[in-house]
PDB file of C-alpha atoms in Angstrom:
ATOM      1  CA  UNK A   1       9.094 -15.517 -29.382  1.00  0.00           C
ATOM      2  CA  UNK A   2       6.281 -13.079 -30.706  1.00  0.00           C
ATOM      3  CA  UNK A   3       6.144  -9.670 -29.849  1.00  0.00           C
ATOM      4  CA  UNK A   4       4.660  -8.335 -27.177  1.00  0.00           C
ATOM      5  CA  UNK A   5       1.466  -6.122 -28.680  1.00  0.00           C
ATOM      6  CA  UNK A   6       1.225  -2.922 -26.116  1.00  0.00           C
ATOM      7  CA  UNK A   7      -2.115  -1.305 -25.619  1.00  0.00           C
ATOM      8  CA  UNK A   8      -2.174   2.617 -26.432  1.00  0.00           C
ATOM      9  CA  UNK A   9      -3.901   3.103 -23.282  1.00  0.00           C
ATOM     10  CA  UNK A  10      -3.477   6.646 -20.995  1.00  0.00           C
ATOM     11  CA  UNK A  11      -2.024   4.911 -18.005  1.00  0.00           C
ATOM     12  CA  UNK A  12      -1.312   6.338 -14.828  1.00  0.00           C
ATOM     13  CA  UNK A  13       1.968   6.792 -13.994  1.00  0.00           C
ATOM     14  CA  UNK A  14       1.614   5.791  -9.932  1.00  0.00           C
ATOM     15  CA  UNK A  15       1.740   2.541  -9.227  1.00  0.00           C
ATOM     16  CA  UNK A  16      -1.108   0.261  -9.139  1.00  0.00           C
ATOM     17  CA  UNK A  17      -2.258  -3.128  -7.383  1.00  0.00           C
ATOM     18  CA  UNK A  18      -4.962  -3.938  -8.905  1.00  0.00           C
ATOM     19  CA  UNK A  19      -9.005  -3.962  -7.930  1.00  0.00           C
ATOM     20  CA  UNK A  20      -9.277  -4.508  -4.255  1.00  0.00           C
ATOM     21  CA  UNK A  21      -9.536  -8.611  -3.572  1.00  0.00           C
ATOM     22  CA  UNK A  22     -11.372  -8.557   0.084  1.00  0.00           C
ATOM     23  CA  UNK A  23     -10.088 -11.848   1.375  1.00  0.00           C
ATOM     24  CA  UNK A  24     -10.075 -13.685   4.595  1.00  0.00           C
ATOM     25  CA  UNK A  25      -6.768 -12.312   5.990  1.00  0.00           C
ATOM     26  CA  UNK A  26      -8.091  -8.855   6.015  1.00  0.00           C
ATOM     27  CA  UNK A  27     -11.565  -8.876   6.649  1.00  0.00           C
ATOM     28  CA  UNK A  28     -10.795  -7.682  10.401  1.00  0.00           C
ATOM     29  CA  UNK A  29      -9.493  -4.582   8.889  1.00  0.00           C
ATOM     30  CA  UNK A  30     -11.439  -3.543   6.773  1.00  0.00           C
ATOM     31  CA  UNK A  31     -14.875  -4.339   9.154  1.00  0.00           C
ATOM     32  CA  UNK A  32     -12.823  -1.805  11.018  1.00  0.00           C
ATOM     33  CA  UNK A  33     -11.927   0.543   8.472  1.00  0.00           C
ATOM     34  CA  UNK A  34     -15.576   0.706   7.712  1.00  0.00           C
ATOM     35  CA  UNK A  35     -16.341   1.392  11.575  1.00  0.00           C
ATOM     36  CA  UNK A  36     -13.856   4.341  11.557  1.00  0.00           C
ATOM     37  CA  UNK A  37     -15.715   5.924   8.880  1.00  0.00           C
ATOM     38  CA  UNK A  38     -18.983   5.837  10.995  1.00  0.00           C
ATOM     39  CA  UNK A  39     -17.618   6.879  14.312  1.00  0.00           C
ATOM     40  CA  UNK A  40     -14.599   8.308  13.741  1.00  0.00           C
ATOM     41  CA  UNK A  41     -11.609   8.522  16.423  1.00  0.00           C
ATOM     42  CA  UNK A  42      -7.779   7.208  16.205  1.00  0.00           C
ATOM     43  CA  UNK A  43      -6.871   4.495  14.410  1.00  0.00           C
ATOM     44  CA  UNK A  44      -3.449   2.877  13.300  1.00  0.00           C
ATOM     45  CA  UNK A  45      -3.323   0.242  10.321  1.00  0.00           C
ATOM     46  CA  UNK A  46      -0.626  -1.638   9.885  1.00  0.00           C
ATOM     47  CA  UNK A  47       1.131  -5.102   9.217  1.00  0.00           C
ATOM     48  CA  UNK A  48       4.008  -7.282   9.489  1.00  0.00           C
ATOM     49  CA  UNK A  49       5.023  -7.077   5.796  1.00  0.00           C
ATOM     50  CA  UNK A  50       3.346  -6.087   2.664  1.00  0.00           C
ATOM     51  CA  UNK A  51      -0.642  -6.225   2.965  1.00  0.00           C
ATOM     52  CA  UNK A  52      -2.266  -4.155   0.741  1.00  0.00           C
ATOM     53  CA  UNK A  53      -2.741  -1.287   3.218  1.00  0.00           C
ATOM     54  CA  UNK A  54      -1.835   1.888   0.377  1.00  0.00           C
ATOM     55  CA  UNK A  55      -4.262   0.044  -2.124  1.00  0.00           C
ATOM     56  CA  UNK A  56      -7.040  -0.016   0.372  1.00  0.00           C
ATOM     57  CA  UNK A  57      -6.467   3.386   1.310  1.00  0.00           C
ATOM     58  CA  UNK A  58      -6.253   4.875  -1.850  1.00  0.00           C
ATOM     59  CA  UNK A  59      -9.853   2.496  -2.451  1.00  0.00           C
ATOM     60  CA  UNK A  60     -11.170   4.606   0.029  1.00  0.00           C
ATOM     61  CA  UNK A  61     -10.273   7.787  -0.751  1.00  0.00           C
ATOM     62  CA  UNK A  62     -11.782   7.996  -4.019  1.00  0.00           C
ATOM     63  CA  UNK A  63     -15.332   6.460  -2.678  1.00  0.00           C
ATOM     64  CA  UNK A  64     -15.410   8.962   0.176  1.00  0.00           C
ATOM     65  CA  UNK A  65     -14.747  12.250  -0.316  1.00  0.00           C
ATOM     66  CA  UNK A  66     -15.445  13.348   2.965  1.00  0.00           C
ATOM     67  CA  UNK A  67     -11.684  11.897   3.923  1.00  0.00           C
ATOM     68  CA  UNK A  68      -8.422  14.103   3.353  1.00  0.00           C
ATOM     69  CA  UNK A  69      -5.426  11.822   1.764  1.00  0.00           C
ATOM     70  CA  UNK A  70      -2.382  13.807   3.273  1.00  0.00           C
ATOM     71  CA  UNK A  71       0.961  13.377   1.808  1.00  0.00           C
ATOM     72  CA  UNK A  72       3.464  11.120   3.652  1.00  0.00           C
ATOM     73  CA  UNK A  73       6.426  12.500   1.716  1.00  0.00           C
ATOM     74  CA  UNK A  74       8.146  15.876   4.145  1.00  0.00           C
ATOM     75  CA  UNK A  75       7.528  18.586   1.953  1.00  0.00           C
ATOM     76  CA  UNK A  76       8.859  21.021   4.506  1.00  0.00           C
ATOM     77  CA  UNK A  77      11.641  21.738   6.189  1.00  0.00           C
ATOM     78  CA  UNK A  78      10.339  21.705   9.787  1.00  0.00           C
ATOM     79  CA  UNK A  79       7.722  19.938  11.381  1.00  0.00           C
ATOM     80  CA  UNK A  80       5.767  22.706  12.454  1.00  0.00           C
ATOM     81  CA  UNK A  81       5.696  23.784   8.455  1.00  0.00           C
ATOM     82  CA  UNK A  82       4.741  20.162   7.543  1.00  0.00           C
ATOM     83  CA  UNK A  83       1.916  20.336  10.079  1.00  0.00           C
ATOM     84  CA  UNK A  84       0.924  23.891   8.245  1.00  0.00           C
ATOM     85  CA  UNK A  85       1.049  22.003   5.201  1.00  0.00           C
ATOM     86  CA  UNK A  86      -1.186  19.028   6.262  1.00  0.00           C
ATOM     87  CA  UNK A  87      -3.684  21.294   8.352  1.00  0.00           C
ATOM     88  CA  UNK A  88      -4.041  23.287   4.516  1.00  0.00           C
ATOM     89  CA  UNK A  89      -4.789  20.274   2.838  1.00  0.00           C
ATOM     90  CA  UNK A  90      -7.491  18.842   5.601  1.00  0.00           C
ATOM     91  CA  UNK A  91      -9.301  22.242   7.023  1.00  0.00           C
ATOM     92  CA  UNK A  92     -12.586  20.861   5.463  1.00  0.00           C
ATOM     93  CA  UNK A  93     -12.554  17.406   5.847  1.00  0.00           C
ATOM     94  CA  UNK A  94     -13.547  15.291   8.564  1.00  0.00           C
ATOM     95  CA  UNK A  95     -11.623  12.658   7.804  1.00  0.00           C
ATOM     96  CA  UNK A  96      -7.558  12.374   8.268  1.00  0.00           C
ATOM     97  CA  UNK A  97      -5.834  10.154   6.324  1.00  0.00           C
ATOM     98  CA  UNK A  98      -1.909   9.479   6.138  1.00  0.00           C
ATOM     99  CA  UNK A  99      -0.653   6.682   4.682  1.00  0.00           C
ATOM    100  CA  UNK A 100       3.044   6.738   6.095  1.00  0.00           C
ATOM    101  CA  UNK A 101       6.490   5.013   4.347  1.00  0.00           C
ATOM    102  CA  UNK A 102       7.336   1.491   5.788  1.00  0.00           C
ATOM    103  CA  UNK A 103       9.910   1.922   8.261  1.00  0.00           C
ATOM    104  CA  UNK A 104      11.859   4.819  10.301  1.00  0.00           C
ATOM    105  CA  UNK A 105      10.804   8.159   9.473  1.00  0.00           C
ATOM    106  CA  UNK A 106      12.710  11.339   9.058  1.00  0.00           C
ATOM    107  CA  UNK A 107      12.602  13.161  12.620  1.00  0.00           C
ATOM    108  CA  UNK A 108      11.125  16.162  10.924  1.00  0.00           C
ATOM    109  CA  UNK A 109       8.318  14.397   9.055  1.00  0.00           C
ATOM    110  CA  UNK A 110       8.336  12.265  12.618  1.00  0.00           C
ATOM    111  CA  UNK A 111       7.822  15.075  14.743  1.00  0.00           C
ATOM    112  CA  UNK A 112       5.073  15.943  12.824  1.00  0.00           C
ATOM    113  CA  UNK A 113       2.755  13.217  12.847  1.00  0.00           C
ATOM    114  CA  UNK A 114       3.301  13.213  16.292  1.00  0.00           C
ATOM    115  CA  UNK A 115       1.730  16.880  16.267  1.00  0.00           C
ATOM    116  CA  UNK A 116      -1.228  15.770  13.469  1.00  0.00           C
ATOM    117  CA  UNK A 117      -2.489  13.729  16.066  1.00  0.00           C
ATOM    118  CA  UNK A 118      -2.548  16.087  19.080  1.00  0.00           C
ATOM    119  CA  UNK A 119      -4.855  18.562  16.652  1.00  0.00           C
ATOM    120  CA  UNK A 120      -6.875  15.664  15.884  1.00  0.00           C
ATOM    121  CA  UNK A 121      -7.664  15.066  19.239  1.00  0.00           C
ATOM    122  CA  UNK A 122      -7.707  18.676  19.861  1.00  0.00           C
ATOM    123  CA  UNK A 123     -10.597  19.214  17.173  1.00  0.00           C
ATOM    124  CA  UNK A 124     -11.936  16.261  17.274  1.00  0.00           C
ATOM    125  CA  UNK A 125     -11.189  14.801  13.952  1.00  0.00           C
ATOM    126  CA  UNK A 126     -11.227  11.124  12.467  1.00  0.00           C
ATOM    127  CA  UNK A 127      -7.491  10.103  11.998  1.00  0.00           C
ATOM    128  CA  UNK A 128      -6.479   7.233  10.268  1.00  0.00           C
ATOM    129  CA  UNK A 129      -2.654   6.362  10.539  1.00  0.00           C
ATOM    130  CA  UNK A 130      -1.042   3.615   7.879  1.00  0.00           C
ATOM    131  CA  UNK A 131       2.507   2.387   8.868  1.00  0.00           C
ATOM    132  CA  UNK A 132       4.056  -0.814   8.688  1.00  0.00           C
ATOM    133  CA  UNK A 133       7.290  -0.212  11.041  1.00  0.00           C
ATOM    134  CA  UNK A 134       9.112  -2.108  14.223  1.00  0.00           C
ATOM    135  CA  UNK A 135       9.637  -1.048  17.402  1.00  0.00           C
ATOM    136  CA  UNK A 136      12.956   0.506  16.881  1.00  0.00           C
ATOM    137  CA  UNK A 137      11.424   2.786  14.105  1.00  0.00           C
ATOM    138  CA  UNK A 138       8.980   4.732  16.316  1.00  0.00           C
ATOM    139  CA  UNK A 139      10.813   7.350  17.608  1.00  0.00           C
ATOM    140  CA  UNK A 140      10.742   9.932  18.672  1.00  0.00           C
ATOM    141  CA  UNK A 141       9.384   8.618  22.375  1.00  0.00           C
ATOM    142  CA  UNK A 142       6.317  11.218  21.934  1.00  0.00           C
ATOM    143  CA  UNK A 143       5.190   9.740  18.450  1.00  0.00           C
ATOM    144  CA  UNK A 144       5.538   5.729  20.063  1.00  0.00           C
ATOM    145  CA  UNK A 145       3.688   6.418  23.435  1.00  0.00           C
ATOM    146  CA  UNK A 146       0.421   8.486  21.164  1.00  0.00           C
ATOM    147  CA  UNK A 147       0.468   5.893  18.791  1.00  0.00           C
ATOM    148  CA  UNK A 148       0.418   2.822  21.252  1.00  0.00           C
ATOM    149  CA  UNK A 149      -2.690   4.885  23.203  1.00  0.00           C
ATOM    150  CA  UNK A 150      -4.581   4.570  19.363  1.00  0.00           C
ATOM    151  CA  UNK A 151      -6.176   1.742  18.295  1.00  0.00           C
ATOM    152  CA  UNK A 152      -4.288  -0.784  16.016  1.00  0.00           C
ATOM    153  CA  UNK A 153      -5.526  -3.189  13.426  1.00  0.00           C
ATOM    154  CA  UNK A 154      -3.343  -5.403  11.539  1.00  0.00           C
ATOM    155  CA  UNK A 155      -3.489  -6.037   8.133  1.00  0.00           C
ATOM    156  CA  UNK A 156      -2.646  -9.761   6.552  1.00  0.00           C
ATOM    157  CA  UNK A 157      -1.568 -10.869   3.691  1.00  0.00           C
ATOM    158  CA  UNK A 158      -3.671 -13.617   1.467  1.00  0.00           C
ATOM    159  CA  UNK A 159      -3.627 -17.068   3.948  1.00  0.00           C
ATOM    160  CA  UNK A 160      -4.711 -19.722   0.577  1.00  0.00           C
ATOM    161  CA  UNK A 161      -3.140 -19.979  -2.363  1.00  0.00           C
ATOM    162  CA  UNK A 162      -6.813 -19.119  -3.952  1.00  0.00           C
ATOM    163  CA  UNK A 163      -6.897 -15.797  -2.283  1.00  0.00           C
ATOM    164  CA  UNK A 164      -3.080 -15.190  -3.013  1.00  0.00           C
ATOM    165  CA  UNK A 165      -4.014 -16.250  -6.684  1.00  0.00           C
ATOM    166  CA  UNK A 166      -7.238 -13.620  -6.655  1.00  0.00           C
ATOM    167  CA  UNK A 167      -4.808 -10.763  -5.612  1.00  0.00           C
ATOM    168  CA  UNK A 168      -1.911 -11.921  -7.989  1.00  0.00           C
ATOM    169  CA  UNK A 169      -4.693 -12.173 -11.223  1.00  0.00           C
ATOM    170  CA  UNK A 170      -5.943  -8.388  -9.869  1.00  0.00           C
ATOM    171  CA  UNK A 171      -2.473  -6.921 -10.225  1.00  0.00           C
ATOM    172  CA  UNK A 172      -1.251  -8.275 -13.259  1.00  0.00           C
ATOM    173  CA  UNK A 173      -4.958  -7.209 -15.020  1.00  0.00           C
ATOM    174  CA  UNK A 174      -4.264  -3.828 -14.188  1.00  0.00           C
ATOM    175  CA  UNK A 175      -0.411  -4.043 -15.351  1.00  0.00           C
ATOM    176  CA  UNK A 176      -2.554  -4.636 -18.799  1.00  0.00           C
ATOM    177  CA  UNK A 177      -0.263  -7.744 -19.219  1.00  0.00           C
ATOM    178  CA  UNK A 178      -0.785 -10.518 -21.398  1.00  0.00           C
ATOM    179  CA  UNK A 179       0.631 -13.054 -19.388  1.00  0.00           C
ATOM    180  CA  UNK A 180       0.323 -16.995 -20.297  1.00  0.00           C
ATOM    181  CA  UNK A 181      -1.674 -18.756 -17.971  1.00  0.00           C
ATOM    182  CA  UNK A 182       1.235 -21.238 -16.932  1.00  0.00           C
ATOM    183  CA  UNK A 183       3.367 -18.436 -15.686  1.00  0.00           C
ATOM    184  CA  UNK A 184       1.609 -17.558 -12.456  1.00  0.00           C
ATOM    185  CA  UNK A 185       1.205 -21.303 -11.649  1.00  0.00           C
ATOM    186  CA  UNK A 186       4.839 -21.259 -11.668  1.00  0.00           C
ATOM    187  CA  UNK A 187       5.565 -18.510  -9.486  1.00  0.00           C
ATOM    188  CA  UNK A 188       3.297 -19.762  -7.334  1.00  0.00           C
ATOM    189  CA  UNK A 189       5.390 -23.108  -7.467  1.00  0.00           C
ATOM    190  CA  UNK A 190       8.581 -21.797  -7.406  1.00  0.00           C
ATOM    191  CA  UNK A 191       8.442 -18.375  -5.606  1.00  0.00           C
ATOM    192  CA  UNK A 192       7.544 -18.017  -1.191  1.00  0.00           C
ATOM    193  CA  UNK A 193       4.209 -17.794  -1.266  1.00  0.00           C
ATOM    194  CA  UNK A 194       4.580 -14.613   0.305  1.00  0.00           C
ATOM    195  CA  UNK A 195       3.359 -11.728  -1.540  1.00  0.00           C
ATOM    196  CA  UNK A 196       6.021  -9.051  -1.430  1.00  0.00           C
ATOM    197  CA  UNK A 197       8.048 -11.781  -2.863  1.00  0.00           C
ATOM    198  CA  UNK A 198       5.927 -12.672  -5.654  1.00  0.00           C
ATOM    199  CA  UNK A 199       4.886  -9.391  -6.340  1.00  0.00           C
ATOM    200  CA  UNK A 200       8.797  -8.231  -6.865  1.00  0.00           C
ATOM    201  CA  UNK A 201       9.174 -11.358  -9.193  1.00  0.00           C
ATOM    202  CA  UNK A 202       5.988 -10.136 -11.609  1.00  0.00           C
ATOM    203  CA  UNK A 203       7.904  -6.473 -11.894  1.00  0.00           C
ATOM    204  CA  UNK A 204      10.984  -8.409 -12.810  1.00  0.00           C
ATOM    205  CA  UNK A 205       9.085  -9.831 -15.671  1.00  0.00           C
ATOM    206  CA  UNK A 206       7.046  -6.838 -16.584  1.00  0.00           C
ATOM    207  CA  UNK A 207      10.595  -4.859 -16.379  1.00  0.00           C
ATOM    208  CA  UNK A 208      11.861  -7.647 -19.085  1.00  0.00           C
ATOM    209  CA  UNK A 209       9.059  -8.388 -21.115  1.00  0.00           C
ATOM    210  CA  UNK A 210       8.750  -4.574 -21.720  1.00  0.00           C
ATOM    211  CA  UNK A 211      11.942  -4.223 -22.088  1.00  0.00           C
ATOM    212  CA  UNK A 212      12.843  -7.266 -24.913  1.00  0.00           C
ATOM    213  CA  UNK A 213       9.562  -6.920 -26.275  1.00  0.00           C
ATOM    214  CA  UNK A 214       8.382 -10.796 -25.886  1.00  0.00           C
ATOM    215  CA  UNK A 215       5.807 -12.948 -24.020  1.00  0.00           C
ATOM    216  CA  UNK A 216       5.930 -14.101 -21.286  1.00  0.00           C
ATOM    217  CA  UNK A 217       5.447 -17.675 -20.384  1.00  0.00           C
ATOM    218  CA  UNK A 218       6.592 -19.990 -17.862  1.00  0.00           C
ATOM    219  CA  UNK A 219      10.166 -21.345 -19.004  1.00  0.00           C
ATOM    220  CA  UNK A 220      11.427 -17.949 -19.879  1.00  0.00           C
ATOM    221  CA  UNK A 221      10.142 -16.655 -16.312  1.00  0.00           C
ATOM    222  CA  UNK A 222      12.118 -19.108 -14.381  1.00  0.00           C
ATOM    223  CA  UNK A 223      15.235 -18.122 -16.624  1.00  0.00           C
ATOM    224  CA  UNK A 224      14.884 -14.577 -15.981  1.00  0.00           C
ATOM    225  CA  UNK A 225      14.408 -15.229 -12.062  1.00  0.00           C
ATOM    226  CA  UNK A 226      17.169 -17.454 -12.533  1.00  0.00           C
ATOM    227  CA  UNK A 227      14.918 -20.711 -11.539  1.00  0.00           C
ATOM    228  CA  UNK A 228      16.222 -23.330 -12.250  1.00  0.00           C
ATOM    229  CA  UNK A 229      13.561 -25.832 -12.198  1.00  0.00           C
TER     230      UNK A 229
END
């Protein structure tokens, strides 16, 4: 197998996922997203699985400035401090933005989206809320009942295998990864054609490739998903 040749490129060390594909599945979303950042007012993104919602946040973050990006991780050790914290970070924007962890929240870091949205309302500030959770995750009972009064737009993933393809070729050009052209084929093949799934398989092989130092190409991917094909 030949080497794999690594590009001496300053890469960012956050994770990536690619340029933004606008397909089918979320065109709802982001006609709405684009509304929100005419009008304003409450408004809750999320999904059933993995969508894209992060990527097209941080998309449009760095093309407006006029929207705050607030940290989702608690960085203090009460809510009121993490509402301190946020307020600091947003006092001249008009534009909230807090892209949230899947799932059920710490109650401190909780509590205090709960309170971000009262002082939105309060000052009358754009919010826009990104969290993929269930039911049983939105607690406490004041953060659920404020967030079922905002308006909620759900994000899909790709419905054709060309759009899942588009998204699939996006991420893997931004990995900077040589990959043979047979190997996506195959995971498309082999792999749910859901795109969590597929995109966990692709950072198996990146892990591996990088790590061994080969190529990637389609009978060595199904070995190292253990494929048998």
């Amino acid at each position: 197998m030949s080497e794999q040749q690594t590009l001496l490129l300053p890469l960012p060390s956050q994770k990536h996922y690619g340029s933004w594909v606008r397909h089918a599945a979320v065109e709802e979303a982001s006609s709405r997203l684009a509304l929100w950042l005419v009008k304003g007012g409450g408004l809750w993104l999320s999904s059933d699985e993995v969508a894209g919602k992060s990527h097209l946040v941080q998309a449009v973050f760095e093309a407006h400035p006029q929207v705050a990006i607030l940290e989702s991780r608690l960085v203090a050790k009460s809510s009121v401090q993490q509402l301190k914290h946020w307020l600091k970070a947003c006092e001249f924007h008009a534009y909230w933005l807090l892209d949230l962890p899947a799932g059920a929240l710490p109650p401190a870091l909780a509590y205090a989206v709960f309170h971000l949205i009262e002082r939105a309302k309060d000052m009358n500030k754009a919010l826009l809320i990104c969290w993929r959770c269930e039911a049983k995750d939105m607690s406490p009972p004041e953060l659920s009942s404020r967030l079922l009064m905002m308006e909620q737009v759900n994000m899909h993933t790709p419905l054709s295998d060309e759009d899942l393809k588009s998204v699939l070729e996006s991420v893997l050009q931004t990995m900077q990864w040589d990959m043979k052209e047979t190997v996506l084929p195959t995971l498309l093949q082999h792999i749910p054609r859901v795109l969590s799934d597929l995109l966990q398989a692709i950072e198996k092989l990146d892990v591996y490739s990088r790590k061994h130092r080969v190529k990637m190409n389609a009978t060595l991917a199904l070995k190292v998903l253990g494929i048998h094909d």
